[in-house]
Coordinates of C-alpha atoms in Angstrom, one line a residue:
Chain A
M19 CA 8.1 7.9 -18.6
N20 CA 4.8 7.3 -20.4
T21 CA 6.2 4.7 -22.6
M22 CA 7.4 2.4 -19.8
I23 CA 5.5 -0.8 -19.4
N24 CA 5.1 -2.0 -15.9
I25 CA 5.4 -5.8 -15.5
A26 CA 4.4 -7.8 -12.5
L27 CA 6.1 -11.1 -12.3
P28 CA 5.3 -13.9 -9.9
K29 CA 8.2 -14.6 -7.4
G30 CA 9.7 -18.1 -7.9
R31 CA 10.5 -20.5 -10.6
L32 CA 7.6 -19.5 -13.0
G33 CA 8.5 -15.8 -12.8
E34 CA 12.2 -16.5 -13.5
K35 CA 11.2 -18.6 -16.6
V36 CA 9.0 -15.8 -17.8
Y37 CA 11.7 -13.2 -17.3
A38 CA 14.1 -15.3 -19.3
L39 CA 11.5 -15.4 -22.1
L40 CA 11.0 -11.7 -22.0
E41 CA 14.7 -11.0 -21.9
S42 CA 15.1 -13.2 -25.0
V43 CA 12.6 -11.2 -27.0
G44 CA 14.1 -7.8 -26.2
Y45 CA 12.8 -6.8 -22.8
G46 CA 15.9 -7.4 -20.7
C47 CA 16.7 -5.4 -17.6
E48 CA 20.4 -5.5 -16.4
A49 CA 19.4 -4.5 -12.9
M50 CA 17.5 -7.8 -12.5
K51 CA 20.7 -9.7 -12.5
E52 CA 22.2 -8.0 -9.5
S53 CA 21.0 -9.7 -6.4
S54 CA 19.6 -7.0 -4.2
R55 CA 16.7 -6.3 -2.0
K56 CA 15.3 -3.9 -4.4
L57 CA 11.7 -4.3 -5.3
I58 CA 11.5 -2.5 -8.6
F59 CA 13.9 -2.9 -11.6
E60 CA 13.9 -0.5 -14.5
D61 CA 15.4 -0.5 -17.9
E62 CA 14.8 2.7 -19.7
Q63 CA 16.2 1.6 -23.0
N64 CA 14.0 -1.3 -23.3
G65 CA 11.0 0.6 -21.8
V66 CA 10.3 -1.9 -19.0
R67 CA 9.9 -1.7 -15.3
Y68 CA 9.7 -5.1 -13.5
F69 CA 8.5 -5.9 -10.0
W70 CA 8.3 -9.3 -8.2
V71 CA 5.2 -9.9 -6.3
K72 CA 3.6 -12.9 -4.6
P73 CA 2.1 -15.1 -7.3
S74 CA -1.4 -14.8 -6.0
D75 CA -1.1 -11.0 -6.1
V76 CA -0.1 -10.5 -9.7
A77 CA -3.6 -10.2 -11.0
I78 CA -4.5 -7.7 -8.3
Y79 CA -1.6 -5.4 -9.3
V80 CA -2.7 -5.7 -12.9
E81 CA -6.4 -5.2 -12.2
H82 CA -5.6 -2.0 -10.2
G83 CA -3.3 -0.7 -12.9
A84 CA -0.2 -0.7 -10.8
A85 CA 1.2 -3.1 -13.4
D86 CA 0.2 -2.8 -17.0
V87 CA 0.8 -6.5 -17.7
G88 CA 1.7 -9.6 -15.7
V89 CA 2.0 -13.3 -15.8
V90 CA -0.2 -15.4 -13.6
G91 CA -1.6 -19.0 -13.3
K92 CA -5.0 -19.6 -14.7
D93 CA -6.0 -21.1 -11.3
I94 CA -5.5 -17.7 -9.7
L95 CA -7.4 -15.9 -12.4
L96 CA -10.3 -18.3 -12.0
E97 CA -10.3 -18.1 -8.2
Q98 CA -10.1 -14.3 -8.1
Q99 CA -12.3 -13.7 -11.2
S100 CA -10.0 -10.8 -12.1
D101 CA -11.3 -8.2 -14.5
V102 CA -8.3 -8.2 -16.9
Y103 CA -7.6 -9.1 -20.5
E104 CA -6.1 -12.6 -20.8
L105 CA -4.0 -12.1 -23.9
L106 CA -1.9 -15.3 -24.2
D107 CA -1.6 -18.8 -22.9
L108 CA 2.2 -19.1 -22.3
K109 CA 1.9 -22.9 -21.9
F110 CA 4.3 -22.8 -18.9
G111 CA 3.5 -24.6 -15.7
V112 CA 0.9 -26.8 -17.3
C113 CA -1.2 -28.7 -14.8
K114 CA -4.9 -29.1 -14.1
M115 CA -7.5 -28.3 -11.4
A116 CA -9.1 -31.6 -10.3
V117 CA -11.2 -33.3 -7.7
A118 CA -9.2 -36.0 -5.9
G119 CA -10.1 -38.4 -3.1
K120 CA -9.3 -41.7 -1.6
R121 CA -9.1 -44.6 -4.0
D122 CA -12.1 -46.3 -2.5
F123 CA -14.2 -43.1 -2.2
H124 CA -17.9 -43.6 -3.1
P125 CA -20.2 -40.5 -3.1
N126 CA -23.2 -40.8 -0.8
P127 CA -26.0 -38.8 -2.4
A128 CA -27.8 -38.6 1.0
K129 CA -24.9 -36.6 2.5
V130 CA -23.5 -33.1 1.8
L131 CA -20.1 -33.6 0.2
K132 CA -17.3 -32.1 2.2
V133 CA -14.7 -30.4 -0.1
A134 CA -11.3 -29.2 1.2
T135 CA -9.6 -26.7 -1.0
K136 CA -7.4 -23.6 -1.4
F137 CA -9.8 -22.6 -4.2
P138 CA -13.2 -22.1 -2.7
H139 CA -14.6 -20.1 -5.7
I140 CA -13.5 -22.6 -8.3
A141 CA -14.8 -25.5 -6.2
S142 CA -18.2 -23.9 -5.5
R143 CA -18.7 -22.9 -9.1
Y144 CA -17.8 -26.4 -10.3
Y145 CA -20.2 -28.1 -7.9
A146 CA -22.9 -25.5 -8.6
S147 CA -22.7 -26.4 -12.3
L148 CA -23.4 -30.0 -11.3
S149 CA -26.2 -28.8 -8.9
Q150 CA -24.6 -30.6 -6.1
E151 CA -24.7 -29.3 -2.5
I152 CA -21.3 -29.1 -0.9
E153 CA -19.6 -27.8 2.3
I154 CA -16.3 -26.1 1.6
I155 CA -13.4 -26.4 4.0
K156 CA -10.9 -23.7 3.1
L157 CA -7.3 -24.7 3.7
N158 CA -4.1 -22.9 3.0
G159 CA -1.8 -25.9 2.3
S160 CA -1.3 -29.7 2.7
I161 CA -4.7 -30.1 1.2
E162 CA -4.1 -33.9 0.7
L163 CA -4.2 -34.4 4.5
A164 CA -7.9 -33.5 4.7
P165 CA -9.4 -36.7 3.2
I166 CA -6.8 -38.9 4.8
L167 CA -7.8 -37.7 8.2
G168 CA -11.5 -37.9 7.3
M169 CA -12.0 -34.1 7.6
S170 CA -13.3 -33.9 4.0
D171 CA -14.6 -36.4 1.5
V172 CA -12.6 -35.0 -1.4
I173 CA -10.2 -32.2 -2.3
V174 CA -10.2 -29.7 -5.2
D175 CA -6.6 -28.8 -6.0
I176 CA -3.9 -28.4 -8.6
V177 CA -2.5 -31.7 -9.9
E178 CA 0.8 -31.5 -11.7
T179 CA 2.3 -35.0 -12.0
G180 CA 0.1 -36.7 -9.5
T181 CA 3.1 -37.9 -7.4
T182 CA 1.9 -36.3 -4.2
L183 CA -1.6 -37.8 -4.6
K184 CA -0.1 -41.3 -5.3
E185 CA 2.2 -41.1 -2.3
N186 CA -0.8 -40.4 -0.2
D187 CA -3.0 -43.1 -1.8
L188 CA -5.3 -40.5 -3.4
V189 CA -6.5 -40.5 -7.0
V190 CA -8.0 -38.0 -9.4
L191 CA -11.8 -38.4 -9.5
Q192 CA -12.7 -35.7 -12.0
D193 CA -10.8 -33.1 -14.0
I194 CA -12.2 -29.6 -13.7
V195 CA -10.1 -27.3 -15.9
P196 CA -6.6 -27.2 -17.5
I197 CA -4.2 -24.7 -15.9
S198 CA -1.1 -22.9 -17.2
A199 CA 0.5 -19.5 -17.0
R200 CA -1.3 -16.6 -18.8
F201 CA -0.1 -13.2 -20.0
I202 CA -2.6 -10.6 -18.8
A203 CA -3.1 -6.9 -19.2
N204 CA -4.9 -4.2 -17.4
K205 CA -7.9 -3.1 -19.5
A206 CA -7.1 0.7 -19.5
S207 CA -3.4 0.1 -20.0
F208 CA -4.2 -2.0 -23.0
K209 CA -5.9 1.0 -24.6
F210 CA -3.5 3.7 -23.6
K211 CA -0.3 1.7 -24.2
N212 CA -1.8 -0.4 -27.0
E213 CA 1.1 -0.3 -29.4
Q214 CA 3.7 -1.4 -26.8
I215 CA 1.5 -4.1 -25.2
V216 CA 0.5 -5.6 -28.5
C217 CA 4.1 -5.5 -29.6
M218 CA 5.2 -7.4 -26.5
Q219 CA 2.3 -9.9 -26.9
N220 CA 3.3 -10.5 -30.5
R221 CA 7.0 -11.0 -29.6
I222 CA 6.2 -13.4 -26.9
C223 CA 3.7 -15.2 -29.1
A224 CA 6.3 -15.8 -31.8
H225 CA 8.5 -17.5 -29.2
L226 CA 5.8 -19.9 -27.9
P227 CA 5.7 -23.5 -28.9
D228 CA 2.7 -24.4 -31.1
Chain B
M3 CA -17.2 43.1 -4.1
A4 CA -15.3 40.2 -5.4
E5 CA -17.3 37.0 -6.2
P6 CA -16.6 34.3 -3.7
K7 CA -14.8 31.4 -5.5
A8 CA -16.6 28.1 -5.4
R9 CA -14.2 25.4 -4.2
L10 CA -15.7 22.3 -5.7
Q11 CA -13.6 19.3 -5.3
G12 CA -13.1 16.0 -7.1
D13 CA -16.3 14.3 -8.0
E14 CA -18.4 17.4 -7.2
K15 CA -16.5 19.4 -9.7
Y16 CA -17.0 16.9 -12.5
A17 CA -20.6 16.5 -11.6
M18 CA -21.2 20.2 -11.9
E19 CA -19.4 20.4 -15.3
L20 CA -21.3 17.4 -16.7
Q21 CA -24.6 18.8 -15.4
C22 CA -24.0 22.0 -17.4
L23 CA -23.2 20.0 -20.5
Y24 CA -26.4 18.0 -20.4
E25 CA -28.6 21.0 -19.7
Q26 CA -27.1 22.7 -22.8
F27 CA -28.7 19.8 -24.8
G28 CA -32.0 20.3 -23.0
Y29 CA -31.8 17.3 -20.7
Q30 CA -33.8 17.8 -17.5
K31 CA -32.6 16.8 -14.1
Y32 CA -34.2 13.7 -12.6
K33 CA -34.2 13.4 -8.8
M34 CA -35.0 10.1 -7.1
S35 CA -35.4 8.7 -3.7
R36 CA -32.6 6.9 -1.9
F37 CA -34.5 3.7 -2.0
E38 CA -36.8 1.8 -4.3
E39 CA -38.8 -1.4 -4.0
Y40 CA -36.5 -4.4 -4.2
A41 CA -38.8 -6.1 -6.7
L42 CA -37.7 -3.7 -9.4
Y43 CA -34.1 -4.9 -9.1
A44 CA -35.0 -8.5 -8.5
E45 CA -36.9 -8.6 -11.8
N46 CA -34.1 -7.1 -13.7
K47 CA -31.0 -8.4 -12.0
N48 CA -29.0 -8.9 -15.2
F49 CA -29.3 -5.3 -16.1
L50 CA -27.3 -4.3 -13.0
I51 CA -23.5 -4.3 -12.9
S52 CA -23.5 -6.1 -9.5
D53 CA -26.2 -8.2 -8.0
D54 CA -25.1 -7.4 -4.5
I55 CA -28.1 -5.2 -3.5
I56 CA -28.5 -3.7 0.0
T57 CA -32.0 -4.4 1.2
F58 CA -34.1 -3.7 4.2
S59 CA -37.8 -3.8 5.1
D60 CA -40.0 -0.8 5.7
R61 CA -42.6 -0.7 8.5
N62 CA -45.2 -2.5 6.3
G63 CA -42.8 -5.4 5.6
T64 CA -42.2 -4.3 2.0
L65 CA -38.6 -5.1 1.0
L66 CA -36.8 -2.0 -0.1
A67 CA -33.3 -1.6 -1.6
L68 CA -30.8 1.2 -1.4
K69 CA -30.7 2.1 -5.1
P70 CA -27.8 0.3 -6.9
D71 CA -28.8 1.9 -10.2
V72 CA -30.7 4.9 -11.5
T73 CA -31.6 3.8 -15.0
L74 CA -34.2 1.3 -13.9
S75 CA -36.1 3.9 -11.9
I76 CA -36.0 6.4 -14.7
V77 CA -37.4 3.8 -17.1
K78 CA -40.0 2.7 -14.6
H79 CA -41.1 6.4 -14.1
A80 CA -41.1 7.1 -17.8
V81 CA -43.2 4.0 -18.5
A82 CA -45.7 4.7 -15.7
S83 CA -46.1 8.4 -16.6
G84 CA -46.6 7.5 -20.3
E85 CA -44.2 10.2 -21.4
R86 CA -43.4 9.8 -25.1
D87 CA -40.0 11.4 -25.3
T88 CA -37.9 11.7 -22.1
K89 CA -34.5 13.2 -22.0
V90 CA -33.2 13.3 -18.4
Y91 CA -29.9 13.4 -16.6
Y92 CA -29.1 12.5 -13.0
N93 CA -26.6 13.1 -10.4
E94 CA -27.2 10.5 -7.7
H95 CA -25.6 8.4 -5.1
V96 CA -25.9 4.7 -5.7
Y97 CA -25.0 2.0 -3.2
R98 CA -23.2 -1.3 -3.9
V99 CA -21.3 -3.9 -1.9
S100 CA -17.8 -3.8 -3.2
G101 CA -14.4 -5.3 -3.0
A102 CA -13.0 -8.2 -1.0
A103 CA -14.0 -6.5 2.2
H104 CA -17.7 -6.5 1.2
A105 CA -18.1 -3.0 2.4
I106 CA -21.1 -0.9 1.5
K107 CA -20.0 1.7 -1.0
D108 CA -21.6 5.0 -1.7
I109 CA -20.9 6.0 -5.3
L110 CA -21.7 9.3 -6.9
Q111 CA -22.9 8.6 -10.4
V112 CA -23.8 11.0 -13.1
G113 CA -25.5 10.0 -16.3
L114 CA -28.2 10.6 -18.8
E115 CA -31.0 8.6 -20.5
H116 CA -33.0 9.3 -23.6
I117 CA -36.2 7.3 -23.8
G118 CA -38.3 7.6 -27.0
K119 CA -38.1 7.1 -30.7
M120 CA -34.4 6.7 -31.6
D121 CA -32.9 7.6 -34.9
L122 CA -29.4 8.2 -36.2
Y123 CA -29.4 11.7 -34.8
S124 CA -30.6 10.6 -31.3
V125 CA -28.0 7.9 -31.1
C126 CA -25.2 10.2 -32.2
E127 CA -26.3 12.8 -29.6
V128 CA -25.9 10.4 -26.7
I129 CA -22.5 9.3 -28.0
L130 CA -21.4 12.9 -28.6
L131 CA -22.4 13.7 -25.0
A132 CA -20.4 10.7 -23.8
V133 CA -17.4 12.0 -25.8
K134 CA -17.8 15.5 -24.3
S135 CA -18.2 14.1 -20.8
L136 CA -14.9 12.2 -21.1
G137 CA -13.3 15.3 -22.6
A138 CA -14.5 17.4 -19.6
I139 CA -12.7 15.0 -17.3
D140 CA -9.4 14.7 -19.2
P141 CA -8.3 15.6 -22.8
D142 CA -6.5 12.2 -22.9
F143 CA -9.5 9.8 -23.2
I144 CA -10.7 6.9 -25.3
L145 CA -14.3 5.9 -26.2
D146 CA -14.6 2.3 -27.3
L147 CA -17.6 1.5 -29.4
S148 CA -19.2 -1.8 -30.2
H149 CA -22.6 -3.1 -31.3
L150 CA -24.7 -6.0 -29.9
G151 CA -25.6 -6.9 -33.4
L152 CA -21.9 -7.7 -34.1
L153 CA -21.7 -10.1 -31.1
S154 CA -25.0 -11.9 -31.8
G155 CA -24.1 -12.1 -35.5
L156 CA -20.7 -13.5 -34.6
L157 CA -22.3 -16.2 -32.4
A158 CA -25.2 -17.0 -34.7
D159 CA -23.7 -20.3 -36.0
I160 CA -22.7 -21.5 -32.5
P161 CA -25.0 -23.5 -30.2
E162 CA -26.6 -21.3 -27.6
Q163 CA -25.3 -23.2 -24.6
L164 CA -21.8 -22.0 -25.5
H165 CA -22.6 -18.4 -25.8
Q166 CA -22.1 -17.5 -22.2
K167 CA -18.7 -19.1 -22.0
L168 CA -17.6 -17.5 -25.3
L169 CA -18.9 -14.1 -24.3
L170 CA -16.8 -14.3 -21.2
C171 CA -13.7 -15.1 -23.3
I172 CA -14.5 -12.3 -25.7
S173 CA -14.8 -9.8 -22.9
Q174 CA -11.3 -11.0 -21.7
K175 CA -9.8 -10.9 -25.3
N176 CA -9.0 -14.5 -24.6
S177 CA -8.6 -15.8 -28.1
H178 CA -6.8 -19.0 -27.1
E179 CA -9.7 -20.3 -25.0
I180 CA -12.2 -19.3 -27.7
L181 CA -10.3 -21.6 -30.1
Q182 CA -10.1 -24.3 -27.5
I183 CA -13.8 -24.2 -26.6
C184 CA -14.8 -24.2 -30.3
A185 CA -12.5 -27.2 -31.1
Q186 CA -13.9 -29.2 -28.2
H187 CA -17.4 -28.7 -29.5
Q188 CA -16.7 -29.3 -33.2
I189 CA -17.4 -25.7 -34.3
E190 CA -16.3 -25.0 -37.8
Q191 CA -12.7 -23.7 -37.7
Q192 CA -13.5 -20.7 -39.8
T193 CA -16.2 -19.6 -37.4
A194 CA -13.9 -20.1 -34.5
Q195 CA -11.1 -18.1 -36.1
R196 CA -13.6 -15.3 -36.8
V197 CA -14.7 -15.1 -33.1
A198 CA -11.1 -15.2 -31.9
A199 CA -10.0 -12.5 -34.3
A200 CA -13.0 -10.3 -33.3
A201 CA -12.2 -10.6 -29.6
A202 CA -8.6 -9.5 -30.2
L203 CA -9.6 -6.6 -32.5
Y204 CA -8.7 -3.2 -31.1
A205 CA -7.7 -0.1 -33.0
P206 CA -8.7 3.5 -33.8
F207 CA -12.1 3.4 -35.6
P208 CA -11.1 3.8 -39.3
Q209 CA -8.4 1.1 -39.1
A210 CA -10.6 -1.3 -37.0
L211 CA -13.5 -0.9 -39.4
E212 CA -11.4 -2.3 -42.3
Q213 CA -10.4 -5.2 -40.2
A214 CA -14.0 -5.8 -38.9
K215 CA -15.3 -5.9 -42.5
T216 CA -13.2 -9.0 -43.1
L217 CA -15.0 -10.7 -40.1
V218 CA -18.6 -9.9 -41.2
S219 CA -20.9 -12.8 -41.9
G220 CA -24.7 -12.4 -42.2
D221 CA -27.0 -9.4 -42.4
E222 CA -27.1 -8.8 -38.7
M223 CA -23.3 -8.1 -38.5
Q224 CA -23.4 -6.2 -41.7
N225 CA -26.2 -3.9 -40.5
A226 CA -24.5 -3.3 -37.2
L227 CA -21.2 -2.4 -38.8
C228 CA -23.1 -0.1 -41.2
E229 CA -24.7 1.7 -38.3
L230 CA -21.4 2.2 -36.5
E231 CA -19.9 3.5 -39.7
Q232 CA -22.8 6.1 -40.0
I233 CA -22.3 7.1 -36.4
Y234 CA -18.6 7.6 -36.9
A235 CA -19.2 9.8 -40.0
V236 CA -21.6 12.0 -38.1
L237 CA -19.3 12.4 -35.1
K238 CA -16.4 13.0 -37.4
S239 CA -18.3 15.9 -39.0
E240 CA -18.7 17.3 -35.4
G241 CA -15.0 16.9 -34.8
C242 CA -15.5 14.4 -32.1
A243 CA -14.3 11.2 -33.7
D244 CA -10.6 11.0 -33.2
K245 CA -10.8 9.3 -29.8
L246 CA -13.2 6.6 -31.0
H247 CA -12.0 3.0 -31.1
L248 CA -13.8 -0.2 -32.2
D249 CA -13.7 -2.9 -29.6
F250 CA -15.8 -6.1 -29.8
S251 CA -14.8 -7.1 -26.3
I252 CA -17.4 -4.8 -24.7
V253 CA -20.1 -7.3 -23.6
N254 CA -23.4 -6.1 -22.1
D255 CA -26.3 -8.4 -21.3
M256 CA -28.1 -9.3 -24.6
H257 CA -31.5 -9.6 -22.9
Y258 CA -31.5 -5.8 -22.2
Y259 CA -29.2 -4.2 -24.6
N260 CA -29.4 -4.0 -28.4
G261 CA -27.6 -1.8 -30.8
V262 CA -24.6 0.4 -30.0
I263 CA -22.7 -0.1 -26.7
F264 CA -19.7 1.8 -25.5
Q265 CA -17.2 2.3 -22.7
G266 CA -15.0 5.3 -21.9
F267 CA -11.5 5.5 -20.3
V268 CA -9.4 8.4 -19.2
K269 CA -5.7 8.2 -18.8
G270 CA -4.6 7.3 -15.2
V271 CA -7.7 5.4 -14.2
P272 CA -7.3 1.6 -14.5
C273 CA -10.9 0.8 -15.3
P274 CA -13.8 2.2 -17.4
V275 CA -15.2 5.5 -16.1
L276 CA -18.1 5.6 -18.5
S277 CA -20.4 2.9 -19.8
G278 CA -23.6 2.9 -21.8
G279 CA -25.6 1.8 -24.7
R280 CA -28.9 1.2 -26.4
Y281 CA -31.4 -0.8 -24.3
D282 CA -34.7 -1.0 -26.2
K283 CA -35.2 -4.5 -24.8
L284 CA -35.6 -3.3 -21.3
L285 CA -38.5 -1.1 -22.4
E286 CA -40.0 -4.0 -24.2
K287 CA -39.7 -6.1 -21.0
M288 CA -41.4 -3.4 -19.0
G289 CA -44.3 -3.4 -21.5
A290 CA -43.8 -0.1 -23.2
P291 CA -41.8 -0.9 -26.4
T292 CA -39.8 2.2 -27.6
G293 CA -36.2 3.2 -28.0
A294 CA -33.9 3.9 -25.1
M295 CA -30.2 4.8 -24.8
G296 CA -28.0 6.3 -22.1
F297 CA -24.8 6.2 -20.1
A298 CA -23.4 6.6 -16.7
V299 CA -20.1 8.2 -15.5
Y300 CA -18.6 6.6 -12.4
L301 CA -17.3 9.5 -10.5
D302 CA -15.9 7.4 -7.7
Q303 CA -13.3 6.1 -10.1
L304 CA -11.9 9.6 -10.5
E305 CA -11.0 9.9 -6.8
R306 CA -7.6 8.3 -7.2
Y307 CA -7.1 10.3 -10.4
D308 CA -7.8 13.8 -9.1
Q309 CA -4.6 14.9 -7.6
S310 CA -5.8 18.5 -6.9
A311 CA -8.4 17.3 -4.5
Q312 CA -6.4 18.2 -1.4
Q313 CA -7.7 19.8 1.7
C314 CA -9.5 23.0 1.2
K315 CA -7.2 25.9 2.1
A316 CA -8.3 29.3 3.0
D317 CA -6.5 32.4 1.7
V318 CA -6.1 33.9 5.2
Q319 CA -6.1 32.4 8.6
L320 CA -7.4 34.9 11.1
S321 CA -6.2 34.0 14.6
Y322 CA -7.4 35.5 17.8
D323 CA -6.4 35.2 21.5
E324 CA -8.6 34.8 24.5
G325 CA -10.1 38.1 25.3
T326 CA -10.4 39.4 21.8
D327 CA -13.8 41.0 21.2
P328 CA -15.8 38.6 18.9
A329 CA -17.4 41.6 17.2
L330 CA -13.9 42.8 16.2
V331 CA -13.1 39.3 14.8
F332 CA -16.3 39.4 12.7
K333 CA -15.5 42.9 11.5
T334 CA -12.0 41.9 10.4
A335 CA -13.2 38.8 8.7
R336 CA -15.9 40.7 6.9
Q337 CA -13.4 43.2 5.5
L338 CA -11.2 40.4 4.3
M339 CA -14.1 38.6 2.7
Q340 CA -15.1 41.8 0.9
E341 CA -11.7 41.8 -0.7
G342 CA -12.7 38.4 -2.1
K343 CA -10.6 36.3 0.2
T344 CA -11.7 33.2 2.0
V345 CA -11.1 33.3 5.7
L346 CA -10.5 30.6 8.3
V347 CA -11.1 32.0 11.8
S348 CA -9.3 30.1 14.5
N349 CA -8.2 30.5 18.0
D350 CA -5.2 28.2 17.4
E351 CA -2.5 30.0 15.4
T352 CA -0.1 27.1 15.3
A353 CA -2.5 24.7 13.5
H354 CA -3.8 24.7 10.0
H355 CA -1.5 24.6 7.0
K356 CA 0.4 27.7 8.1
E357 CA 2.5 27.9 5.0
A358 CA -0.4 28.6 2.7
V359 CA -2.1 31.3 4.5
K360 CA -1.4 34.8 5.7
I361 CA -2.0 34.8 9.5
I362 CA -3.5 37.9 11.0
R363 CA -3.3 37.8 14.8
M364 CA -5.5 39.8 17.0
G365 CA -5.9 40.3 20.7
E366 CA -3.5 40.7 23.7
N367 CA -0.5 39.0 22.2
A368 CA -0.8 40.6 18.8
N369 CA 1.8 43.2 18.0

């Protein structure tokens, strides 16, 4: 039992892609293919136990040691400031965190900038680094709506292709940080299951594009 | 008469064991007040693990804080009293705001500090006690060692404004971003590769030492590695070196720490349970330059680990009915206690973990 590696995967397209990669480097799990309502899938032979969790919860499972390793977007790691090892950039789901606003937006230094976002920590750290005072409006979705309706001046959000922005007549004003999926490990697990985790890291690494 | 068995649980049990260990080495107990003037922490914010300090004003308007840390108070006391060589341990509650819920947390922390002239023996003694502390908690433990000299030597050729970013990446073993940051700022590739390799380095001490030797550049790193090698040799001769690992990713604030730093883990706990190091620079800041080293054990982290810490169960449940003579209850209980048993006296015979105790019923309904 001790040699099993617990892996938290994000539900959805990214997670499926990651599982396909893990399967191709020797961490397959037959039970994953059967569609069922099970939450945990185990393959004793390959020494892996998978579970699907909400993407924004992956780092939490890993930080608390319920999962030894996991795959999570850099946006979530930055927002939650998770205390984990970030071992690899998988270069999946590449996009960026950016400030966007209306095409004709002009900052007014006499006013406090209103920023709508799903990522209040990232936004406040970014503007603190510029020594700019802002007011954060925390939203949970359809962020693009906020500047259109005049609720906020700008948004801080993930930009993938920019299509959504374009369709809503918004443009990227500043890039904040590039985002992609990362392979993370719990700090204590990395020590006690070092050989297995490093082996998994190396096998994944060998399969990544340069 | 049989000795009554002490039923220490969880963190109390470990605190007691560790206390005995430190007293064996002549460390004296340090007792402090629950609060301290806030200014002490405000002046040394970066020394603290968390800057969320719980403050309140006393009647004179002085801002006080529920102590988030014990080391600063010990150092302040040692500096003020002018003692030349202080070896103390503590077993204190500290208070921090923690978690997403921002709740005030009361944490039992045990640790020790040695303030005075430090030499190879004194450094080894503190590390040996850290090893023994972890061993007292669980035989399956790991103590990771590093040295601030390794980190500052590693970053010596890199502009200072990048240090904070790079140290964060090092602490996350995030080699890919180290390479990225270095490339963006035109840092020499060889230097970048060295920092990235150092962050990733992790192995049992002898193996890791060989790898680390290939990463050394400059006297500072050389001296730091040399010191670690000497420490390892001493601990090995004491039979306490097989759980030591070398890990460059331990990052403590460079304004306070210098020299050896370390972190301890026990199997089953997902975060470090012990952390410490050499902090001569704090003493310098406080105007009394001398050596200092210590560590803390976070007993709150062991709560989830200690499976045995269930409800305290008595050997015997002594039940009585209405109308039973209290004097008779006392007499019976006393007799049982004299046999060395623990006795739970109750007027409710149905309750209380019935399966584990022998029930003696007394009174009208008793047969």
